[in-house]
Amino acid sequence: MEDYPRNLKEFDVRFRSEEACREYLSQLRWPDGFRCPRCGCQESSPVRTVLLRCRDCRHQTSVTAGTIFQDTRTSLRLWFQAMWWVTTQKNGASALGLQRVLGLKSYETAWTWLHKLRRAMVRPGRDLLSGRVEVDECYVGGLEEGLPGRLNLEKALVVVAAQEDGPGIGRIRMRQIVDASAQSLVPFVQDSVEPGSIIHTDGWLGYLPLEKKGYEHEIAFLRGKIKTPSESMPRVHRVISLLKRWLMGTHQGAVSHKHLDYYLDEFTFRFNRRRSKSRGKLFFRLVQQAVAVEPVPLDRILHPQAKVKSKPQSVGVW
Ligand SMILES: [Zn+2]
């Protein structure tokens, strides 16, 4: 079922032509065969090279229509190379790196491509975390995009959930939030964790309503000896420190608040698949999701409708 190249050599052989790339997209988009997006008919005939015409309603479509590749003026091969590169970089991909590797003329193009791909890194309708989950917030950032080294004192508040997996970390979720109020924290937990799970937090008031929302709430009491947050909730704090290192390392802190959510998606995508034996499998997932998400107009990439409506306020959380 999961058909993907194992290494660069296989990748090169497999995706040598536009046709091969289109065929692969087609397999992932219509695993049970073509289906007309308008009437559901499963019969089509090819029109020129890229179009398919529905037998019943005559609607013309293509495998890239309605996906992030829609209206692309670049070859699919180049997109495939971008996706391969993005998923095989252990620590993630910067726009500058992508520009260099693909020999793209402009940095802006590389930047836009990466943002389009990040939109495909969150699986629509993905599974919720369950079991025991540690949740905490942290501040990230401080540098403004495009101005390396220039200090921006505003930091963004991010809430992180890390599922326990024995002594290790299972899957994670994260989101930028306006403040650490219950109105910000509780909906995040509800969107990320199955009801009935055990949520482990510090004693912050914002988490108190969780109990009423159907979660078992465990507060890290600092009983007897004084424990630091990283001792009482080691998993979520490990994730937070990796996230900070990743933002400062791969992206050199050059992430603005309005785009932060998508970087969080990329981090989560990579983290949740960090044990994948084959990098090719990440590539497969990314392509699979890229044909499942709607295209995003450039304007919305440049000016995302902020999920965070106002400036993060200073609230006393660790
Ligand atoms: Zn049709």
PDB file of C-alpha atoms and ligand atoms in Angstrom:
ATOM      1  CA  MET A   1       0.000   0.000   0.000  1.00  0.00           C
ATOM      2  CA  GLU A   2       2.595   2.510   1.088  1.00  0.00           C
ATOM      3  CA  ASP A   3       4.652   2.906  -1.996  1.00  0.00           C
ATOM      4  CA  TYR A   4       7.611   5.272  -1.793  1.00  0.00           C
ATOM      5  CA  PRO A   5      11.273   5.506  -2.797  1.00  0.00           C
ATOM      6  CA  ARG A   6      13.704   4.255  -0.146  1.00  0.00           C
ATOM      7  CA  ASN A   7      16.595   6.485  -1.020  1.00  0.00           C
ATOM      8  CA  LEU A   8      17.770   9.214  -3.347  1.00  0.00           C
ATOM      9  CA  LYS A   9      18.731   6.778  -6.056  1.00  0.00           C
ATOM     10  CA  GLU A  10      15.283   5.200  -6.109  1.00  0.00           C
ATOM     11  CA  PHE A  11      13.760   8.655  -5.994  1.00  0.00           C
ATOM     12  CA  ASP A  12      15.740   9.793  -9.039  1.00  0.00           C
ATOM     13  CA  VAL A  13      14.837   6.734 -11.055  1.00  0.00           C
ATOM     14  CA  ARG A  14      11.199   6.816 -10.093  1.00  0.00           C
ATOM     15  CA  PHE A  15      10.445  10.503 -10.621  1.00  0.00           C
ATOM     16  CA  ARG A  16      12.367  11.087 -13.766  1.00  0.00           C
ATOM     17  CA  SER A  17       9.478  12.573 -15.724  1.00  0.00           C
ATOM     18  CA  GLU A  18       6.439  14.793 -15.223  1.00  0.00           C
ATOM     19  CA  GLU A  19       4.280  11.847 -16.109  1.00  0.00           C
ATOM     20  CA  ALA A  20       5.733   9.698 -13.363  1.00  0.00           C
ATOM     21  CA  CYS A  21       5.107  12.451 -10.817  1.00  0.00           C
ATOM     22  CA  ARG A  22       1.546  12.933 -12.024  1.00  0.00           C
ATOM     23  CA  GLU A  23       0.931   9.225 -11.868  1.00  0.00           C
ATOM     24  CA  TYR A  24       2.152   9.134  -8.262  1.00  0.00           C
ATOM     25  CA  LEU A  25      -0.099  12.052  -7.280  1.00  0.00           C
ATOM     26  CA  SER A  26      -2.968  10.303  -8.950  1.00  0.00           C
ATOM     27  CA  GLN A  27      -2.384   7.105  -6.954  1.00  0.00           C
ATOM     28  CA  LEU A  28      -2.336   9.018  -3.701  1.00  0.00           C
ATOM     29  CA  ARG A  29      -5.269  11.262  -4.492  1.00  0.00           C
ATOM     30  CA  TRP A  30      -7.519   8.601  -5.930  1.00  0.00           C
ATOM     31  CA  PRO A  31      -6.347   5.343  -4.372  1.00  0.00           C
ATOM     32  CA  ASP A  32      -9.556   3.660  -5.558  1.00  0.00           C
ATOM     33  CA  GLY A  33      -9.376   5.185  -8.989  1.00  0.00           C
ATOM     34  CA  PHE A  34     -10.460   8.525 -10.434  1.00  0.00           C
ATOM     35  CA  ARG A  35     -13.557  10.151  -9.025  1.00  0.00           C
ATOM     36  CA  CYS A  36     -15.101  13.229 -10.583  1.00  0.00           C
ATOM     37  CA  PRO A  37     -15.092  16.026  -7.979  1.00  0.00           C
ATOM     38  CA  ARG A  38     -18.399  17.302  -9.352  1.00  0.00           C
ATOM     39  CA  CYS A  39     -20.572  14.235  -9.854  1.00  0.00           C
ATOM     40  CA  GLY A  40     -18.630  11.349  -8.383  1.00  0.00           C
ATOM     41  CA  CYS A  41     -18.472   9.438 -11.657  1.00  0.00           C
ATOM     42  CA  GLN A  42     -15.495   7.107 -11.885  1.00  0.00           C
ATOM     43  CA  GLU A  43     -14.957   7.161 -15.619  1.00  0.00           C
ATOM     44  CA  SER A  44     -12.828   9.719 -17.375  1.00  0.00           C
ATOM     45  CA  SER A  45     -10.938  10.240 -20.562  1.00  0.00           C
ATOM     46  CA  PRO A  46      -7.692  12.164 -20.935  1.00  0.00           C
ATOM     47  CA  VAL A  47      -7.681  15.564 -22.598  1.00  0.00           C
ATOM     48  CA  ARG A  48      -4.290  16.670 -23.850  1.00  0.00           C
ATOM     49  CA  THR A  49      -1.717  15.594 -21.302  1.00  0.00           C
ATOM     50  CA  VAL A  50      -2.842  16.782 -17.910  1.00  0.00           C
ATOM     51  CA  LEU A  51      -6.613  17.065 -18.022  1.00  0.00           C
ATOM     52  CA  LEU A  52      -9.206  14.431 -17.334  1.00  0.00           C
ATOM     53  CA  ARG A  53     -12.763  14.749 -18.579  1.00  0.00           C
ATOM     54  CA  CYS A  54     -15.603  13.139 -16.660  1.00  0.00           C
ATOM     55  CA  ARG A  55     -17.635  10.739 -18.763  1.00  0.00           C
ATOM     56  CA  ASP A  56     -20.980  11.795 -17.291  1.00  0.00           C
ATOM     57  CA  CYS A  57     -20.874  15.514 -16.597  1.00  0.00           C
ATOM     58  CA  ARG A  58     -17.962  16.400 -18.918  1.00  0.00           C
ATOM     59  CA  HIS A  59     -16.304  18.332 -16.105  1.00  0.00           C
ATOM     60  CA  GLN A  60     -12.601  18.757 -16.739  1.00  0.00           C
ATOM     61  CA  THR A  61     -10.191  18.417 -13.893  1.00  0.00           C
ATOM     62  CA  SER A  62      -6.614  17.412 -13.225  1.00  0.00           C
ATOM     63  CA  VAL A  63      -4.813  15.579 -10.486  1.00  0.00           C
ATOM     64  CA  THR A  64      -3.389  18.854  -9.180  1.00  0.00           C
ATOM     65  CA  ALA A  65      -6.648  20.853  -9.240  1.00  0.00           C
ATOM     66  CA  GLY A  66      -7.818  21.619  -5.728  1.00  0.00           C
ATOM     67  CA  THR A  67      -4.475  20.679  -4.173  1.00  0.00           C
ATOM     68  CA  ILE A  68      -1.488  22.786  -3.138  1.00  0.00           C
ATOM     69  CA  PHE A  69      -0.009  22.156  -6.604  1.00  0.00           C
ATOM     70  CA  GLN A  70      -2.909  23.845  -8.337  1.00  0.00           C
ATOM     71  CA  ASP A  71      -1.886  26.534 -10.842  1.00  0.00           C
ATOM     72  CA  THR A  72       1.776  25.879 -10.288  1.00  0.00           C
ATOM     73  CA  ARG A  73       3.916  27.117 -13.112  1.00  0.00           C
ATOM     74  CA  THR A  74       6.782  24.935 -12.026  1.00  0.00           C
ATOM     75  CA  SER A  75       7.291  21.358 -13.026  1.00  0.00           C
ATOM     76  CA  LEU A  76       6.010  18.691 -10.696  1.00  0.00           C
ATOM     77  CA  ARG A  77       9.489  17.227 -10.739  1.00  0.00           C
ATOM     78  CA  LEU A  78      10.814  20.314  -9.039  1.00  0.00           C
ATOM     79  CA  TRP A  79       8.032  20.121  -6.469  1.00  0.00           C
ATOM     80  CA  PHE A  80       8.880  16.487  -5.879  1.00  0.00           C
ATOM     81  CA  GLN A  81      12.526  17.361  -5.409  1.00  0.00           C
ATOM     82  CA  ALA A  82      11.494  20.037  -2.935  1.00  0.00           C
ATOM     83  CA  MET A  83       9.337  17.567  -0.993  1.00  0.00           C
ATOM     84  CA  TRP A  84      12.086  14.981  -0.985  1.00  0.00           C
ATOM     85  CA  TRP A  85      14.607  17.477   0.270  1.00  0.00           C
ATOM     86  CA  VAL A  86      12.270  18.855   2.931  1.00  0.00           C
ATOM     87  CA  THR A  87      11.499  15.422   4.318  1.00  0.00           C
ATOM     88  CA  THR A  88      15.039  14.105   4.219  1.00  0.00           C
ATOM     89  CA  GLN A  89      16.535  17.010   6.156  1.00  0.00           C
ATOM     90  CA  LYS A  90      16.759  15.705   9.652  1.00  0.00           C
ATOM     91  CA  ASN A  91      16.438  19.086  11.279  1.00  0.00           C
ATOM     92  CA  GLY A  92      14.061  20.678   8.915  1.00  0.00           C
ATOM     93  CA  ALA A  93      14.347  22.933   5.988  1.00  0.00           C
ATOM     94  CA  SER A  94      15.079  26.603   5.646  1.00  0.00           C
ATOM     95  CA  ALA A  95      14.049  28.670   2.649  1.00  0.00           C
ATOM     96  CA  LEU A  96      17.657  29.541   1.936  1.00  0.00           C
ATOM     97  CA  GLY A  97      18.624  25.866   1.965  1.00  0.00           C
ATOM     98  CA  LEU A  98      15.805  24.979  -0.414  1.00  0.00           C
ATOM     99  CA  GLN A  99      16.705  27.824  -2.738  1.00  0.00           C
ATOM    100  CA  ARG A 100      20.296  26.601  -2.928  1.00  0.00           C
ATOM    101  CA  VAL A 101      19.506  22.939  -3.407  1.00  0.00           C
ATOM    102  CA  LEU A 102      16.971  23.481  -6.166  1.00  0.00           C
ATOM    103  CA  GLY A 103      18.803  26.383  -7.731  1.00  0.00           C
ATOM    104  CA  LEU A 104      15.706  28.574  -7.468  1.00  0.00           C
ATOM    105  CA  LYS A 105      16.186  32.125  -8.629  1.00  0.00           C
ATOM    106  CA  SER A 106      14.414  33.798  -5.781  1.00  0.00           C
ATOM    107  CA  TYR A 107      14.411  33.350  -2.053  1.00  0.00           C
ATOM    108  CA  GLU A 108      10.743  34.381  -2.028  1.00  0.00           C
ATOM    109  CA  THR A 109       9.817  31.399  -4.192  1.00  0.00           C
ATOM    110  CA  ALA A 110      11.596  29.008  -1.848  1.00  0.00           C
ATOM    111  CA  TRP A 111       9.963  30.662   1.124  1.00  0.00           C
ATOM    112  CA  THR A 112       6.503  30.421  -0.436  1.00  0.00           C
ATOM    113  CA  TRP A 113       6.987  26.778  -1.378  1.00  0.00           C
ATOM    114  CA  LEU A 114       7.966  25.858   2.132  1.00  0.00           C
ATOM    115  CA  HIS A 115       4.906  27.601   3.465  1.00  0.00           C
ATOM    116  CA  LYS A 116       2.680  25.771   1.022  1.00  0.00           C
ATOM    117  CA  LEU A 117       4.230  22.489   2.089  1.00  0.00           C
ATOM    118  CA  ARG A 118       3.783  23.316   5.773  1.00  0.00           C
ATOM    119  CA  ARG A 119       0.049  23.576   5.083  1.00  0.00           C
ATOM    120  CA  ALA A 120       0.243  19.930   4.134  1.00  0.00           C
ATOM    121  CA  MET A 121       1.987  18.891   7.315  1.00  0.00           C
ATOM    122  CA  VAL A 122      -1.141  18.744   9.408  1.00  0.00           C
ATOM    123  CA  ARG A 123      -3.294  15.799   8.576  1.00  0.00           C
ATOM    124  CA  PRO A 124      -6.940  16.754   8.258  1.00  0.00           C
ATOM    125  CA  GLY A 125      -8.900  14.949  10.965  1.00  0.00           C
ATOM    126  CA  ARG A 126      -5.807  13.585  12.660  1.00  0.00           C
ATOM    127  CA  ASP A 127      -6.018  11.421  15.744  1.00  0.00           C
ATOM    128  CA  LEU A 128      -6.197  12.875  19.186  1.00  0.00           C
ATOM    129  CA  LEU A 129      -3.602  12.192  21.837  1.00  0.00           C
ATOM    130  CA  SER A 130      -4.690   9.868  24.613  1.00  0.00           C
ATOM    131  CA  GLY A 131      -3.517   8.140  27.777  1.00  0.00           C
ATOM    132  CA  ARG A 132      -1.381  10.377  29.964  1.00  0.00           C
ATOM    133  CA  VAL A 133      -0.512  13.725  28.469  1.00  0.00           C
ATOM    134  CA  GLU A 134       1.695  16.479  29.881  1.00  0.00           C
ATOM    135  CA  VAL A 135       0.648  20.031  28.992  1.00  0.00           C
ATOM    136  CA  ASP A 136       2.517  23.272  29.585  1.00  0.00           C
ATOM    137  CA  GLU A 137       3.132  26.631  27.961  1.00  0.00           C
ATOM    138  CA  CYS A 138       6.298  28.431  26.988  1.00  0.00           C
ATOM    139  CA  TYR A 139       7.402  31.645  25.376  1.00  0.00           C
ATOM    140  CA  VAL A 140       9.280  31.423  22.104  1.00  0.00           C
ATOM    141  CA  GLY A 141      10.721  33.920  19.699  1.00  0.00           C
ATOM    142  CA  GLY A 142      12.148  37.319  20.170  1.00  0.00           C
ATOM    143  CA  LEU A 143      13.553  37.876  16.704  1.00  0.00           C
ATOM    144  CA  GLU A 144      11.624  39.322  13.808  1.00  0.00           C
ATOM    145  CA  GLU A 145      11.496  37.686  10.414  1.00  0.00           C
ATOM    146  CA  GLY A 146      13.801  39.002   7.736  1.00  0.00           C
ATOM    147  CA  LEU A 147      15.862  40.965  10.175  1.00  0.00           C
ATOM    148  CA  PRO A 148      18.438  38.522  11.444  1.00  0.00           C
ATOM    149  CA  GLY A 149      19.936  39.480  14.701  1.00  0.00           C
ATOM    150  CA  ARG A 150      17.520  42.280  15.354  1.00  0.00           C
ATOM    151  CA  LEU A 151      15.903  42.018  18.679  1.00  0.00           C
ATOM    152  CA  ASN A 152      12.177  42.043  18.964  1.00  0.00           C
ATOM    153  CA  LEU A 153      11.184  41.890  22.559  1.00  0.00           C
ATOM    154  CA  GLU A 154       7.837  40.424  21.839  1.00  0.00           C
ATOM    155  CA  LYS A 155       7.602  36.755  22.445  1.00  0.00           C
ATOM    156  CA  ALA A 156       4.878  34.374  21.429  1.00  0.00           C
ATOM    157  CA  LEU A 157       3.124  32.096  23.854  1.00  0.00           C
ATOM    158  CA  VAL A 158       2.845  28.470  22.790  1.00  0.00           C
ATOM    159  CA  VAL A 159       1.031  25.636  24.544  1.00  0.00           C
ATOM    160  CA  VAL A 160       2.440  22.142  24.107  1.00  0.00           C
ATOM    161  CA  ALA A 161       0.968  18.702  24.795  1.00  0.00           C
ATOM    162  CA  ALA A 162       3.213  15.643  24.963  1.00  0.00           C
ATOM    163  CA  GLN A 163       1.805  12.153  25.271  1.00  0.00           C
ATOM    164  CA  GLU A 164       3.584   9.769  27.618  1.00  0.00           C
ATOM    165  CA  ASP A 165       5.068   6.661  26.117  1.00  0.00           C
ATOM    166  CA  GLY A 166       6.569   4.828  29.065  1.00  0.00           C
ATOM    167  CA  PRO A 167       9.501   6.960  30.115  1.00  0.00           C
ATOM    168  CA  GLY A 168       9.642   8.478  26.625  1.00  0.00           C
ATOM    169  CA  ILE A 169       7.543  10.837  24.556  1.00  0.00           C
ATOM    170  CA  GLY A 170       4.782   9.700  22.237  1.00  0.00           C
ATOM    171  CA  ARG A 171       3.082  12.139  19.900  1.00  0.00           C
ATOM    172  CA  ILE A 172       2.829  15.861  20.459  1.00  0.00           C
ATOM    173  CA  ARG A 173       0.563  18.795  19.599  1.00  0.00           C
ATOM    174  CA  MET A 174       1.162  22.518  19.949  1.00  0.00           C
ATOM    175  CA  ARG A 175      -0.529  25.832  19.269  1.00  0.00           C
ATOM    176  CA  GLN A 176       0.157  29.524  19.589  1.00  0.00           C
ATOM    177  CA  ILE A 177      -2.208  31.127  22.090  1.00  0.00           C
ATOM    178  CA  VAL A 178      -3.132  34.692  23.020  1.00  0.00           C
ATOM    179  CA  ASP A 179      -2.728  34.227  26.730  1.00  0.00           C
ATOM    180  CA  ALA A 180      -2.620  31.521  29.346  1.00  0.00           C
ATOM    181  CA  SER A 181      -6.266  31.859  30.325  1.00  0.00           C
ATOM    182  CA  ALA A 182      -8.606  28.914  30.566  1.00  0.00           C
ATOM    183  CA  GLN A 183     -10.311  30.217  27.385  1.00  0.00           C
ATOM    184  CA  SER A 184      -7.080  29.605  25.485  1.00  0.00           C
ATOM    185  CA  LEU A 185      -5.798  26.481  27.211  1.00  0.00           C
ATOM    186  CA  VAL A 186      -8.934  24.383  27.559  1.00  0.00           C
ATOM    187  CA  PRO A 187      -9.984  24.483  23.857  1.00  0.00           C
ATOM    188  CA  PHE A 188      -6.431  23.492  22.903  1.00  0.00           C
ATOM    189  CA  VAL A 189      -6.634  20.422  25.141  1.00  0.00           C
ATOM    190  CA  GLN A 190     -10.099  19.597  23.786  1.00  0.00           C
ATOM    191  CA  ASP A 191      -8.856  19.824  20.190  1.00  0.00           C
ATOM    192  CA  SER A 192      -5.751  17.774  20.915  1.00  0.00           C
ATOM    193  CA  VAL A 193      -6.546  15.150  23.529  1.00  0.00           C
ATOM    194  CA  GLU A 194      -9.302  12.563  23.831  1.00  0.00           C
ATOM    195  CA  PRO A 195     -11.745  13.085  26.695  1.00  0.00           C
ATOM    196  CA  GLY A 196     -11.126  10.671  29.542  1.00  0.00           C
ATOM    197  CA  SER A 197      -7.356  11.027  29.221  1.00  0.00           C
ATOM    198  CA  ILE A 198      -5.177  12.108  32.113  1.00  0.00           C
ATOM    199  CA  ILE A 199      -3.832  15.638  31.727  1.00  0.00           C
ATOM    200  CA  HIS A 200      -0.783  16.442  33.746  1.00  0.00           C
ATOM    201  CA  THR A 201      -0.128  20.168  34.321  1.00  0.00           C
ATOM    202  CA  ASP A 202       1.381  22.509  36.850  1.00  0.00           C
ATOM    203  CA  GLY A 203      -0.848  24.281  39.337  1.00  0.00           C
ATOM    204  CA  TRP A 204      -1.830  27.114  36.978  1.00  0.00           C
ATOM    205  CA  LEU A 205      -5.479  28.180  37.343  1.00  0.00           C
ATOM    206  CA  GLY A 206      -6.069  28.140  33.585  1.00  0.00           C
ATOM    207  CA  TYR A 207      -6.102  24.343  33.642  1.00  0.00           C
ATOM    208  CA  LEU A 208      -8.606  23.920  36.440  1.00  0.00           C
ATOM    209  CA  PRO A 209     -11.734  23.654  34.221  1.00  0.00           C
ATOM    210  CA  LEU A 210     -10.294  20.528  32.544  1.00  0.00           C
ATOM    211  CA  GLU A 211     -11.872  18.297  35.161  1.00  0.00           C
ATOM    212  CA  LYS A 212     -15.343  19.577  34.248  1.00  0.00           C
ATOM    213  CA  LYS A 213     -14.622  18.924  30.564  1.00  0.00           C
ATOM    214  CA  GLY A 214     -14.234  15.209  31.073  1.00  0.00           C
ATOM    215  CA  TYR A 215     -10.515  14.906  31.696  1.00  0.00           C
ATOM    216  CA  GLU A 216      -8.722  13.507  34.654  1.00  0.00           C
ATOM    217  CA  HIS A 217      -6.533  16.335  35.826  1.00  0.00           C
ATOM    218  CA  GLU A 218      -3.311  15.685  37.646  1.00  0.00           C
ATOM    219  CA  ILE A 219      -1.423  18.607  39.095  1.00  0.00           C
ATOM    220  CA  ALA A 220       2.304  18.287  39.595  1.00  0.00           C
ATOM    221  CA  PHE A 221       2.459  18.932  43.311  1.00  0.00           C
ATOM    222  CA  LEU A 222       5.789  20.008  44.486  1.00  0.00           C
ATOM    223  CA  ARG A 223       5.440  17.861  47.568  1.00  0.00           C
ATOM    224  CA  GLY A 224       8.301  17.629  50.022  1.00  0.00           C
ATOM    225  CA  LYS A 225      11.214  18.551  47.877  1.00  0.00           C
ATOM    226  CA  ILE A 226      11.117  21.334  45.367  1.00  0.00           C
ATOM    227  CA  LYS A 227      11.065  20.044  41.841  1.00  0.00           C
ATOM    228  CA  THR A 228      11.637  22.136  38.775  1.00  0.00           C
ATOM    229  CA  PRO A 229       8.999  21.997  36.016  1.00  0.00           C
ATOM    230  CA  SER A 230      11.372  19.950  33.882  1.00  0.00           C
ATOM    231  CA  GLU A 231      11.607  17.334  36.621  1.00  0.00           C
ATOM    232  CA  SER A 232       7.899  17.037  37.325  1.00  0.00           C
ATOM    233  CA  MET A 233       6.895  17.113  33.628  1.00  0.00           C
ATOM    234  CA  PRO A 234      10.035  16.000  31.799  1.00  0.00           C
ATOM    235  CA  ARG A 235       8.436  15.122  28.465  1.00  0.00           C
ATOM    236  CA  VAL A 236       6.718  18.381  27.693  1.00  0.00           C
ATOM    237  CA  HIS A 237       9.796  20.298  28.804  1.00  0.00           C
ATOM    238  CA  ARG A 238      12.021  18.235  26.584  1.00  0.00           C
ATOM    239  CA  VAL A 239       9.746  19.040  23.644  1.00  0.00           C
ATOM    240  CA  ILE A 240       9.779  22.731  24.533  1.00  0.00           C
ATOM    241  CA  SER A 241      13.551  22.853  24.609  1.00  0.00           C
ATOM    242  CA  LEU A 242      13.809  20.986  21.286  1.00  0.00           C
ATOM    243  CA  LEU A 243      11.296  23.386  19.750  1.00  0.00           C
ATOM    244  CA  LYS A 244      13.255  26.418  20.917  1.00  0.00           C
ATOM    245  CA  ARG A 245      16.501  24.954  19.662  1.00  0.00           C
ATOM    246  CA  TRP A 246      14.899  24.147  16.298  1.00  0.00           C
ATOM    247  CA  LEU A 247      13.489  27.651  15.863  1.00  0.00           C
ATOM    248  CA  MET A 248      16.826  29.193  16.747  1.00  0.00           C
ATOM    249  CA  GLY A 249      18.917  26.684  14.794  1.00  0.00           C
ATOM    250  CA  THR A 250      17.211  25.737  11.550  1.00  0.00           C
ATOM    251  CA  HIS A 251      15.314  28.991  11.275  1.00  0.00           C
ATOM    252  CA  GLN A 252      17.797  31.183  13.143  1.00  0.00           C
ATOM    253  CA  GLY A 253      14.955  32.689  15.101  1.00  0.00           C
ATOM    254  CA  ALA A 254      13.680  34.280  11.898  1.00  0.00           C
ATOM    255  CA  VAL A 255      10.030  33.367  12.413  1.00  0.00           C
ATOM    256  CA  SER A 256       7.368  35.997  12.847  1.00  0.00           C
ATOM    257  CA  HIS A 257       4.337  35.503  15.026  1.00  0.00           C
ATOM    258  CA  LYS A 258       1.917  35.532  12.139  1.00  0.00           C
ATOM    259  CA  HIS A 259       3.655  32.550  10.571  1.00  0.00           C
ATOM    260  CA  LEU A 260       4.580  30.762  13.759  1.00  0.00           C
ATOM    261  CA  ASP A 261       1.616  28.366  13.676  1.00  0.00           C
ATOM    262  CA  TYR A 262       2.875  26.823  10.458  1.00  0.00           C
ATOM    263  CA  TYR A 263       6.361  26.347  11.835  1.00  0.00           C
ATOM    264  CA  LEU A 264       4.773  24.627  14.807  1.00  0.00           C
ATOM    265  CA  ASP A 265       2.990  22.348  12.338  1.00  0.00           C
ATOM    266  CA  GLU A 266       6.285  21.493  10.667  1.00  0.00           C
ATOM    267  CA  PHE A 267       7.961  20.778  13.985  1.00  0.00           C
ATOM    268  CA  THR A 268       5.052  18.562  15.019  1.00  0.00           C
ATOM    269  CA  PHE A 269       5.090  16.717  11.681  1.00  0.00           C
ATOM    270  CA  ARG A 270       8.779  15.958  12.047  1.00  0.00           C
ATOM    271  CA  PHE A 271       8.651  15.132  15.727  1.00  0.00           C
ATOM    272  CA  ASN A 272       5.714  12.747  15.449  1.00  0.00           C
ATOM    273  CA  ARG A 273       7.516  10.860  12.714  1.00  0.00           C
ATOM    274  CA  ARG A 274      10.991  10.986  14.171  1.00  0.00           C
ATOM    275  CA  ARG A 275      11.092   7.215  14.598  1.00  0.00           C
ATOM    276  CA  SER A 276      10.149   6.487  11.000  1.00  0.00           C
ATOM    277  CA  LYS A 277      12.839   4.167   9.750  1.00  0.00           C
ATOM    278  CA  SER A 278      12.597   5.442   6.262  1.00  0.00           C
ATOM    279  CA  ARG A 279      12.725   9.086   5.320  1.00  0.00           C
ATOM    280  CA  GLY A 280      10.881   8.002   2.202  1.00  0.00           C
ATOM    281  CA  LYS A 281       7.864   7.376   4.370  1.00  0.00           C
ATOM    282  CA  LEU A 282       7.818  11.023   5.439  1.00  0.00           C
ATOM    283  CA  PHE A 283       7.945  11.963   1.789  1.00  0.00           C
ATOM    284  CA  PHE A 284       5.001   9.653   1.137  1.00  0.00           C
ATOM    285  CA  ARG A 285       2.982  11.244   3.971  1.00  0.00           C
ATOM    286  CA  LEU A 286       3.764  14.729   2.780  1.00  0.00           C
ATOM    287  CA  VAL A 287       2.707  14.019  -0.805  1.00  0.00           C
ATOM    288  CA  GLN A 288      -0.382  12.214   0.452  1.00  0.00           C
ATOM    289  CA  GLN A 289      -1.391  15.212   2.540  1.00  0.00           C
ATOM    290  CA  ALA A 290      -0.414  17.694  -0.169  1.00  0.00           C
ATOM    291  CA  VAL A 291      -3.090  16.284  -2.468  1.00  0.00           C
ATOM    292  CA  ALA A 292      -5.606  16.285   0.386  1.00  0.00           C
ATOM    293  CA  VAL A 293      -5.385  19.929   1.447  1.00  0.00           C
ATOM    294  CA  GLU A 294      -6.918  22.876  -0.357  1.00  0.00           C
ATOM    295  CA  PRO A 295      -4.695  25.280  -2.262  1.00  0.00           C
ATOM    296  CA  VAL A 296      -3.734  28.389  -0.332  1.00  0.00           C
ATOM    297  CA  PRO A 297      -3.573  31.674  -2.242  1.00  0.00           C
ATOM    298  CA  LEU A 298      -0.269  33.505  -1.960  1.00  0.00           C
ATOM    299  CA  ASP A 299      -1.981  36.409  -0.287  1.00  0.00           C
ATOM    300  CA  ARG A 300      -3.135  34.190   2.539  1.00  0.00           C
ATOM    301  CA  ILE A 301       0.326  32.739   2.917  1.00  0.00           C
ATOM    302  CA  LEU A 302       1.825  36.193   3.246  1.00  0.00           C
ATOM    303  CA  HIS A 303      -0.932  37.439   5.533  1.00  0.00           C
ATOM    304  CA  PRO A 304      -2.378  34.472   7.348  1.00  0.00           C
ATOM    305  CA  GLN A 305      -5.588  35.179   9.175  1.00  0.00           C
ATOM    306  CA  ALA A 306      -4.083  35.316  12.570  1.00  0.00           C
ATOM    307  CA  LYS A 307      -5.334  32.600  14.841  1.00  0.00           C
ATOM    308  CA  VAL A 308      -3.960  34.782  17.590  1.00  0.00           C
ATOM    309  CA  LYS A 309      -6.002  37.941  17.664  1.00  0.00           C
ATOM    310  CA  SER A 310      -4.162  40.181  20.065  1.00  0.00           C
ATOM    311  CA  LYS A 311      -0.697  40.552  21.439  1.00  0.00           C
ATOM    312  CA  PRO A 312       0.410  37.956  23.925  1.00  0.00           C
ATOM    313  CA  GLN A 313       0.066  39.378  27.371  1.00  0.00           C
ATOM    314  CA  SER A 314       2.520  38.889  30.124  1.00  0.00           C
ATOM    315  CA  VAL A 315       1.015  36.409  32.474  1.00  0.00           C
ATOM    316  CA  GLY A 316       2.944  34.843  35.251  1.00  0.00           C
ATOM    317  CA  VAL A 317       3.478  31.318  34.058  1.00  0.00           C
ATOM    318  CA  TRP A 318       6.838  29.956  35.015  1.00  0.00           C
TER     319      TRP A 318
HETATM  320 ZN    ZN B   1     -18.559  14.349 -13.397  1.00  0.00          ZN
END
